[in-house]
């Protein structure tokens, strides 16, 4: 890092160990660093669960003080409600499965926050994502000289959540910890003497902390009970609202299986009749497996990919990326054909697109063609 030009960088500090070490790495490299906490959400609605924003601010400020860098809290709650929370609630009400974490990165960290940072004279924004950034060959004809690569730690790679970033956002992004394995990062946190060195990783959604998604949705979206049916239409039970279930869900739907070690799984949500459809899971369960899908809202992280090509498509976080043929349909849409059947492809979910380790961009599942 010492050979890199010195930049004025704003580091988004969440109060966790990852962003703390990211800030420390930038300071060690000699950059002009300032820390910021994005205040996106507070628990004013008394949602059930723990939203630790106050303690996170305290921890982030303490680390900034340890590192000797300026720190401030930026209130982005109004923008967050409009750009992320609204997207989340409308998606679930429409029967699709949105991803607020992906939209948080595109619309907030590298969107609204960058707009504010650039006005303050910053040249880049850094985050604690496990991702790497590489500069392409300067003699290349590409107009987009930067590319995002998967993080070095395969268990922590977070490039999926960056899939909808746009080229100008990639150019100003910095990922100081993407080359580290998690144990190495913890060791560095101890070496720097950071307050957050032993702090547990947060598992919450980007803006509601440890609150369960089900509890959050039930606070803002009224329950709408309806029948749970099998593939033949037989009623097996009652659901509380289609928005509370996801395709591929094995637990929590309340229907016990009569077969040993074979569970019922959610295979469809029928909005017109308000039916939740379940089936016994197997390697050939109808509606559960698919090879073809249509994508919309295609977003390129670098050069546009307009031609038919083989790539790797990751349909959700913690799911392997599968080989697939990508065929453009025009107007921001494309057909995706996997070489192997995929489980529980879901409308509304983000699909991250890769060429090996390089993140090409992302898109949203529009419709699924089942096998």
Tab-separated table of C-alpha atoms in Angstrom:
chain	number	residue	atom	x	y	z
A	1	UNK	CA	0.000	0.000	0.000
A	2	UNK	CA	2.944	2.337	0.570
A	3	UNK	CA	3.482	2.802	-3.179
A	4	UNK	CA	-0.067	4.024	-3.744
A	5	UNK	CA	-0.796	7.762	-4.075
A	6	UNK	CA	-1.917	9.361	-0.840
A	7	UNK	CA	-5.612	10.151	-0.933
A	8	UNK	CA	-8.181	11.961	1.172
A	9	UNK	CA	-10.397	9.022	2.116
A	10	UNK	CA	-13.652	8.804	4.049
A	11	UNK	CA	-13.985	5.448	5.822
A	12	UNK	CA	-17.493	4.237	6.685
A	13	UNK	CA	-17.175	2.932	10.245
A	14	UNK	CA	-19.925	0.652	11.543
A	15	UNK	CA	-18.446	0.091	14.996
A	16	UNK	CA	-17.354	-3.424	14.042
A	17	UNK	CA	-13.895	-4.930	13.809
A	18	UNK	CA	-13.801	-5.092	9.996
A	19	UNK	CA	-14.254	-1.369	9.349
A	20	UNK	CA	-12.002	-0.601	12.332
A	21	UNK	CA	-9.100	-2.517	10.798
A	22	UNK	CA	-9.881	-1.005	7.388
A	23	UNK	CA	-9.465	2.458	8.917
A	24	UNK	CA	-6.244	1.430	10.655
A	25	UNK	CA	-4.813	0.045	7.409
A	26	UNK	CA	-5.489	3.317	5.614
A	27	UNK	CA	-3.871	5.345	8.392
A	28	UNK	CA	-0.836	3.049	8.388
A	29	UNK	CA	-0.529	3.573	4.614
A	30	UNK	CA	-0.318	7.331	5.123
A	31	UNK	CA	-3.656	8.431	3.653
A	32	UNK	CA	-5.571	11.459	4.931
A	33	UNK	CA	-8.364	9.529	6.661
A	34	UNK	CA	-11.615	10.595	8.305
A	35	UNK	CA	-14.226	8.292	9.826
A	36	UNK	CA	-17.977	8.512	9.478
A	37	UNK	CA	-20.907	6.617	10.960
A	38	UNK	CA	-23.989	6.476	8.749
A	39	UNK	CA	-27.000	6.916	10.994
A	40	UNK	CA	-29.635	5.124	8.936
A	41	UNK	CA	-32.076	3.822	11.464
A	42	UNK	CA	-33.031	4.149	15.112
A	43	UNK	CA	-35.459	2.045	17.052
A	44	UNK	CA	-38.064	4.787	17.432
A	45	UNK	CA	-40.889	2.442	16.463
A	46	UNK	CA	-39.944	0.111	19.346
A	47	UNK	CA	-39.489	-2.827	17.013
A	48	UNK	CA	-38.963	-6.071	18.882
A	49	UNK	CA	-35.271	-6.915	18.983
A	50	UNK	CA	-31.918	-5.259	19.465
A	51	UNK	CA	-30.733	-2.442	17.213
A	52	UNK	CA	-27.370	-1.472	18.747
A	53	UNK	CA	-26.774	1.794	16.885
A	54	UNK	CA	-25.882	3.764	20.017
A	55	UNK	CA	-23.149	1.368	21.166
A	56	UNK	CA	-21.898	1.067	17.583
A	57	UNK	CA	-21.391	4.839	17.409
A	58	UNK	CA	-19.505	4.754	20.712
A	59	UNK	CA	-17.236	1.970	19.447
A	60	UNK	CA	-16.617	3.624	16.078
A	61	UNK	CA	-15.762	6.948	17.719
A	62	UNK	CA	-13.441	5.214	20.195
A	63	UNK	CA	-11.523	3.524	17.379
A	64	UNK	CA	-11.255	6.808	15.461
A	65	UNK	CA	-9.839	8.436	18.583
A	66	UNK	CA	-7.330	5.602	18.975
A	67	UNK	CA	-6.218	6.125	15.369
A	68	UNK	CA	-6.120	9.907	15.705
A	69	UNK	CA	-8.542	10.589	12.849
A	70	UNK	CA	-11.546	12.939	12.675
A	71	UNK	CA	-14.935	11.296	13.182
A	72	UNK	CA	-18.500	12.386	12.720
A	73	UNK	CA	-22.012	10.970	12.531
A	74	UNK	CA	-24.004	11.734	9.383
A	75	UNK	CA	-27.785	11.466	9.655
A	76	UNK	CA	-29.094	9.742	6.518
A	77	UNK	CA	-32.329	8.344	7.945
A	78	UNK	CA	-34.622	10.249	5.581
A	79	UNK	CA	-32.713	9.089	2.491
A	80	UNK	CA	-32.527	5.565	3.857
A	81	UNK	CA	-36.250	5.298	4.305
A	82	UNK	CA	-36.825	6.497	0.750
A	83	UNK	CA	-34.148	4.484	-1.045
A	84	UNK	CA	-33.846	1.258	0.970
A	85	UNK	CA	-36.702	0.748	3.442
A	86	UNK	CA	-39.356	1.664	0.875
A	87	UNK	CA	-37.760	-0.719	-1.649
A	88	UNK	CA	-37.746	-3.485	0.967
A	89	UNK	CA	-41.363	-3.119	2.075
A	90	UNK	CA	-42.771	-2.665	-1.425
A	91	UNK	CA	-40.870	-5.728	-2.615
A	92	UNK	CA	-42.197	-8.012	0.081
A	93	UNK	CA	-45.737	-6.678	-0.357
A	94	UNK	CA	-45.488	-7.472	-4.077
A	95	UNK	CA	-44.496	-11.066	-3.333
A	96	UNK	CA	-40.836	-10.827	-4.346
A	97	UNK	CA	-37.674	-11.101	-2.245
A	98	UNK	CA	-35.650	-7.860	-2.178
A	99	UNK	CA	-32.097	-7.474	-0.847
A	100	UNK	CA	-31.668	-4.301	1.233
A	101	UNK	CA	-27.953	-4.870	1.857
A	102	UNK	CA	-27.139	-4.738	-1.863
A	103	UNK	CA	-29.202	-1.593	-2.341
A	104	UNK	CA	-27.634	-0.041	0.751
A	105	UNK	CA	-24.227	-0.192	-0.904
A	106	UNK	CA	-25.327	1.219	-4.253
A	107	UNK	CA	-27.821	3.808	-3.051
A	108	UNK	CA	-26.338	4.838	0.290
A	109	UNK	CA	-22.644	4.120	0.963
A	110	UNK	CA	-21.497	4.752	-2.594
A	111	UNK	CA	-24.471	6.960	-3.465
A	112	UNK	CA	-25.831	9.448	-0.936
A	113	UNK	CA	-22.773	9.254	1.328
A	114	UNK	CA	-20.405	9.710	-1.624
A	115	UNK	CA	-22.351	12.772	-2.783
A	116	UNK	CA	-21.809	14.258	0.679
A	117	UNK	CA	-18.150	13.164	0.816
A	118	UNK	CA	-17.255	14.591	-2.588
A	119	UNK	CA	-18.675	17.954	-1.526
A	120	UNK	CA	-16.322	17.803	1.475
A	121	UNK	CA	-13.319	17.250	-0.770
A	122	UNK	CA	-12.842	13.509	-0.282
A	123	UNK	CA	-11.366	11.519	-3.157
A	124	UNK	CA	-12.550	8.035	-2.172
A	125	UNK	CA	-14.809	6.088	0.173
A	126	UNK	CA	-13.537	3.018	2.000
A	127	UNK	CA	-15.530	0.244	3.652
A	128	UNK	CA	-14.813	-2.932	5.599
A	129	UNK	CA	-16.081	-5.241	2.865
A	130	UNK	CA	-14.180	-8.438	2.146
A	131	UNK	CA	-13.513	-7.545	-1.476
A	132	UNK	CA	-10.487	-6.604	-3.517
A	133	UNK	CA	-10.032	-3.939	-6.121
A	134	UNK	CA	-7.536	-4.138	-8.948
A	135	UNK	CA	-6.442	-1.621	-11.533
A	136	UNK	CA	-6.632	-2.898	-15.077
A	137	UNK	CA	-3.848	-2.532	-17.616
A	138	UNK	CA	-3.424	1.239	-18.150
A	139	UNK	CA	-2.844	0.600	-21.867
A	140	UNK	CA	-6.160	-1.223	-22.175
A	141	UNK	CA	-8.870	0.346	-24.312
A	142	UNK	CA	-11.366	0.057	-21.453
A	143	UNK	CA	-12.972	3.238	-20.186
A	144	UNK	CA	-13.328	1.738	-16.718
A	145	UNK	CA	-9.840	1.179	-15.245
A	146	UNK	CA	-10.899	-0.488	-11.987
A	147	UNK	CA	-12.364	-3.904	-11.263
A	148	UNK	CA	-13.703	-5.637	-8.141
A	149	UNK	CA	-12.391	-9.103	-7.272
A	150	UNK	CA	-13.657	-11.607	-4.724
A	151	UNK	CA	-12.178	-11.302	-1.239
A	152	UNK	CA	-9.206	-13.521	-0.425
A	153	UNK	CA	-11.155	-15.274	2.351
A	154	UNK	CA	-13.749	-17.491	0.590
A	155	UNK	CA	-15.748	-17.777	3.823
A	156	UNK	CA	-16.071	-13.999	4.155
A	157	UNK	CA	-16.211	-12.810	0.522
A	158	UNK	CA	-18.803	-10.005	0.282
A	159	UNK	CA	-18.622	-9.056	-3.384
A	160	UNK	CA	-22.178	-10.358	-3.795
A	161	UNK	CA	-23.354	-7.279	-1.879
A	162	UNK	CA	-21.465	-5.012	-4.317
A	163	UNK	CA	-23.035	-6.546	-7.431
A	164	UNK	CA	-25.241	-3.555	-8.304
A	165	UNK	CA	-22.480	-0.947	-8.029
A	166	UNK	CA	-21.892	1.230	-11.074
A	167	UNK	CA	-18.529	1.994	-12.734
A	168	UNK	CA	-18.144	5.481	-11.249
A	169	UNK	CA	-18.768	3.988	-7.799
A	170	UNK	CA	-16.153	1.284	-8.321
A	171	UNK	CA	-13.603	3.948	-9.263
A	172	UNK	CA	-13.899	5.770	-5.916
A	173	UNK	CA	-14.249	2.641	-3.732
A	174	UNK	CA	-11.484	1.358	-1.453
A	175	UNK	CA	-11.495	-2.075	0.238
A	176	UNK	CA	-8.492	-2.136	2.600
A	177	UNK	CA	-9.125	-5.591	4.138
A	178	UNK	CA	-10.106	-7.655	1.097
A	179	UNK	CA	-6.696	-9.350	0.920
A	180	UNK	CA	-6.952	-10.634	4.507
A	181	UNK	CA	-8.308	-13.822	6.025
A	182	UNK	CA	-10.566	-13.264	9.027
A	183	UNK	CA	-8.041	-14.666	11.581
A	184	UNK	CA	-5.401	-12.351	10.116
A	185	UNK	CA	-7.754	-9.413	10.501
A	186	UNK	CA	-8.390	-10.255	14.160
A	187	UNK	CA	-4.621	-10.437	14.728
A	188	UNK	CA	-4.194	-7.019	13.129
A	189	UNK	CA	-6.963	-5.581	15.317
A	190	UNK	CA	-5.075	-6.801	18.395
A	191	UNK	CA	-1.787	-5.492	16.997
A	192	UNK	CA	-3.341	-2.054	16.531
A	193	UNK	CA	-4.864	-2.318	20.026
A	194	UNK	CA	-8.344	-1.523	18.724
A	195	UNK	CA	-11.269	-1.489	21.120
A	196	UNK	CA	-13.273	-3.646	18.714
A	197	UNK	CA	-10.606	-6.376	18.384
A	198	UNK	CA	-12.738	-8.993	20.163
A	199	UNK	CA	-16.165	-7.648	19.205
A	200	UNK	CA	-18.423	-10.287	17.658
A	201	UNK	CA	-19.457	-9.919	14.035
A	202	UNK	CA	-22.927	-8.509	13.437
A	203	UNK	CA	-25.357	-10.820	11.658
A	204	UNK	CA	-28.113	-8.273	11.263
A	205	UNK	CA	-29.575	-6.706	8.147
A	206	UNK	CA	-27.892	-3.441	7.166
A	207	UNK	CA	-30.277	-1.094	8.952
A	208	UNK	CA	-32.129	-3.029	11.640
A	209	UNK	CA	-29.315	-4.670	13.583
A	210	UNK	CA	-30.279	-7.869	15.345
A	211	UNK	CA	-34.001	-7.473	14.696
A	212	UNK	CA	-35.426	-10.485	12.868
A	213	UNK	CA	-36.737	-9.710	9.398
A	214	UNK	CA	-40.046	-11.366	10.299
A	215	UNK	CA	-40.524	-9.045	13.286
A	216	UNK	CA	-39.624	-6.019	11.185
A	217	UNK	CA	-42.041	-6.933	8.406
A	218	UNK	CA	-44.886	-7.667	10.806
A	219	UNK	CA	-44.429	-4.174	12.260
A	220	UNK	CA	-44.957	-2.470	8.909
A	221	UNK	CA	-46.876	-4.966	6.763
A	222	UNK	CA	-50.211	-6.284	8.102
A	223	UNK	CA	-50.620	-10.052	8.334
A	224	UNK	CA	-52.780	-11.532	5.606
A	225	UNK	CA	-53.494	-15.170	6.518
A	226	UNK	CA	-54.286	-17.708	3.838
A	227	UNK	CA	-54.127	-21.428	3.056
A	228	UNK	CA	-51.002	-23.556	2.825
A	229	UNK	CA	-51.558	-26.097	0.061
A	230	UNK	CA	-49.628	-28.933	-1.543
A	231	UNK	CA	-49.028	-29.323	-5.272
A	232	UNK	CA	-52.418	-31.033	-5.677
A	233	UNK	CA	-54.227	-28.151	-3.970
A	234	UNK	CA	-54.971	-29.926	-0.697
A	235	UNK	CA	-55.047	-27.544	2.264
A	236	UNK	CA	-52.394	-28.478	4.848
A	237	UNK	CA	-52.499	-25.467	7.124
A	238	UNK	CA	-52.661	-21.685	7.316
A	239	UNK	CA	-49.929	-19.114	6.758
A	240	UNK	CA	-49.716	-15.667	8.349
A	241	UNK	CA	-48.916	-13.721	5.200
A	242	UNK	CA	-47.016	-14.580	2.028
A	243	UNK	CA	-44.460	-11.834	2.675
A	244	UNK	CA	-43.201	-13.749	5.728
A	245	UNK	CA	-41.982	-16.755	3.694
A	246	UNK	CA	-39.292	-17.334	1.113
A	247	UNK	CA	-38.988	-19.886	-1.664
A	248	UNK	CA	-36.899	-22.854	-0.578
A	249	UNK	CA	-37.782	-22.348	3.104
A	250	UNK	CA	-37.758	-25.627	5.033
A	251	UNK	CA	-38.576	-24.476	8.563
A	252	UNK	CA	-41.034	-22.069	10.100
A	253	UNK	CA	-43.994	-22.712	7.798
A	254	UNK	CA	-45.683	-24.963	10.361
A	255	UNK	CA	-46.415	-27.979	8.173
A	256	UNK	CA	-44.995	-31.232	9.496
A	257	UNK	CA	-43.852	-33.855	7.029
A	258	UNK	CA	-45.179	-37.425	7.297
A	259	UNK	CA	-41.902	-38.748	5.865
A	260	UNK	CA	-38.736	-39.434	7.849
A	261	UNK	CA	-35.977	-36.877	7.162
A	262	UNK	CA	-37.908	-35.386	4.228
A	263	UNK	CA	-39.263	-31.934	4.956
A	264	UNK	CA	-41.902	-29.830	3.304
A	265	UNK	CA	-40.352	-26.879	1.477
A	266	UNK	CA	-41.943	-23.695	0.148
A	267	UNK	CA	-42.060	-23.900	-3.665
A	268	UNK	CA	-44.457	-21.094	-4.661
A	269	UNK	CA	-46.337	-18.045	-3.424
A	270	UNK	CA	-49.574	-17.470	-5.340
A	271	UNK	CA	-50.493	-13.825	-4.876
A	272	UNK	CA	-53.918	-13.893	-6.646
A	273	UNK	CA	-55.257	-16.665	-4.381
A	274	UNK	CA	-53.034	-15.892	-1.373
A	275	UNK	CA	-51.825	-19.511	-1.316
A	276	UNK	CA	-48.501	-20.711	0.034
A	277	UNK	CA	-47.499	-23.869	-1.848
A	278	UNK	CA	-45.312	-26.524	-0.210
A	279	UNK	CA	-43.964	-29.863	-1.414
A	280	UNK	CA	-41.793	-32.662	-0.082
A	281	UNK	CA	-38.219	-31.779	-0.952
A	282	UNK	CA	-36.294	-34.051	-3.292
A	283	UNK	CA	-33.861	-33.784	-6.188
A	284	UNK	CA	-36.746	-33.348	-8.621
A	285	UNK	CA	-39.391	-31.469	-6.607
A	286	UNK	CA	-41.585	-29.498	-9.052
A	287	UNK	CA	-41.238	-25.696	-8.885
A	288	UNK	CA	-38.137	-25.971	-6.665
A	289	UNK	CA	-35.489	-26.431	-9.355
A	290	UNK	CA	-34.773	-24.338	-12.436
A	291	UNK	CA	-32.105	-23.825	-15.086
A	292	UNK	CA	-33.500	-20.782	-16.881
A	293	UNK	CA	-34.453	-17.339	-15.655
A	294	UNK	CA	-35.023	-13.838	-17.000
A	295	UNK	CA	-33.104	-10.976	-15.406
A	296	UNK	CA	-33.920	-7.276	-15.348
A	297	UNK	CA	-32.206	-4.107	-14.117
A	298	UNK	CA	-28.805	-5.312	-15.337
A	299	UNK	CA	-26.023	-3.277	-13.758
A	300	UNK	CA	-22.422	-3.421	-14.938
A	301	UNK	CA	-19.586	-2.754	-12.514
A	302	UNK	CA	-17.270	-2.014	-15.445
A	303	UNK	CA	-17.505	-2.590	-19.162
A	304	UNK	CA	-21.073	-3.358	-20.345
A	305	UNK	CA	-21.569	-7.007	-21.240
A	306	UNK	CA	-23.929	-7.012	-24.198
A	307	UNK	CA	-22.967	-10.185	-26.007
A	308	UNK	CA	-23.811	-13.806	-25.314
A	309	UNK	CA	-21.206	-15.246	-22.974
A	310	UNK	CA	-20.422	-17.899	-20.389
A	311	UNK	CA	-20.142	-16.514	-16.872
A	312	UNK	CA	-20.743	-17.505	-13.267
A	313	UNK	CA	-24.032	-16.421	-11.690
A	314	UNK	CA	-24.520	-16.339	-7.906
A	315	UNK	CA	-28.256	-16.247	-7.088
A	316	UNK	CA	-27.907	-15.291	-3.405
A	317	UNK	CA	-25.329	-14.833	-0.669
A	318	UNK	CA	-23.835	-18.047	0.756
A	319	UNK	CA	-24.713	-19.867	-2.451
A	320	UNK	CA	-22.078	-21.051	-4.948
A	321	UNK	CA	-21.957	-19.302	-8.305
A	322	UNK	CA	-22.917	-21.651	-11.122
A	323	UNK	CA	-21.801	-21.623	-14.746
A	324	UNK	CA	-24.452	-20.059	-16.952
A	325	UNK	CA	-24.971	-18.709	-20.462
A	326	UNK	CA	-25.939	-15.032	-20.425
A	327	UNK	CA	-27.970	-13.791	-23.410
A	328	UNK	CA	-29.043	-10.160	-23.681
A	329	UNK	CA	-32.680	-9.397	-24.478
A	330	UNK	CA	-32.300	-5.621	-24.660
A	331	UNK	CA	-33.648	-2.813	-22.467
A	332	UNK	CA	-31.710	-3.962	-19.413
A	333	UNK	CA	-32.978	-7.548	-19.555
A	334	UNK	CA	-31.289	-10.877	-20.246
A	335	UNK	CA	-31.879	-14.615	-20.219
A	336	UNK	CA	-29.745	-16.740	-17.932
A	337	UNK	CA	-29.349	-20.474	-18.606
A	338	UNK	CA	-27.466	-22.479	-15.979
A	339	UNK	CA	-25.589	-25.625	-16.954
A	340	UNK	CA	-26.964	-27.352	-13.833
A	341	UNK	CA	-30.380	-26.968	-12.143
A	342	UNK	CA	-30.455	-24.405	-9.334
A	343	UNK	CA	-32.517	-24.602	-6.152
A	344	UNK	CA	-35.103	-21.952	-5.259
A	345	UNK	CA	-34.304	-19.200	-7.734
A	346	UNK	CA	-36.520	-16.355	-6.582
A	347	UNK	CA	-38.012	-13.284	-8.291
A	348	UNK	CA	-36.685	-10.083	-6.743
A	349	UNK	CA	-33.445	-11.595	-5.548
A	350	UNK	CA	-30.138	-10.146	-6.721
A	351	UNK	CA	-28.015	-12.275	-9.036
A	352	UNK	CA	-24.295	-11.420	-8.939
A	353	UNK	CA	-22.425	-12.053	-12.187
A	354	UNK	CA	-18.741	-13.031	-12.330
A	355	UNK	CA	-15.958	-13.893	-14.721
A	356	UNK	CA	-13.918	-16.123	-12.440
A	357	UNK	CA	-12.969	-13.928	-9.464
A	358	UNK	CA	-13.897	-10.679	-11.211
A	359	UNK	CA	-17.267	-9.143	-10.454
A	360	UNK	CA	-18.949	-8.186	-13.716
A	361	UNK	CA	-22.055	-6.709	-12.140
A	362	UNK	CA	-25.505	-7.864	-11.155
A	363	UNK	CA	-29.187	-8.013	-11.996
A	364	UNK	CA	-32.565	-8.848	-10.488
A	365	UNK	CA	-34.447	-12.089	-11.111
A	366	UNK	CA	-37.634	-11.212	-12.996
A	367	UNK	CA	-39.103	-14.651	-13.712
A	368	UNK	CA	-38.082	-18.293	-13.388
A	369	UNK	CA	-38.569	-21.123	-15.885
A	370	UNK	CA	-38.836	-24.331	-13.877
A	371	UNK	CA	-37.633	-27.751	-14.989
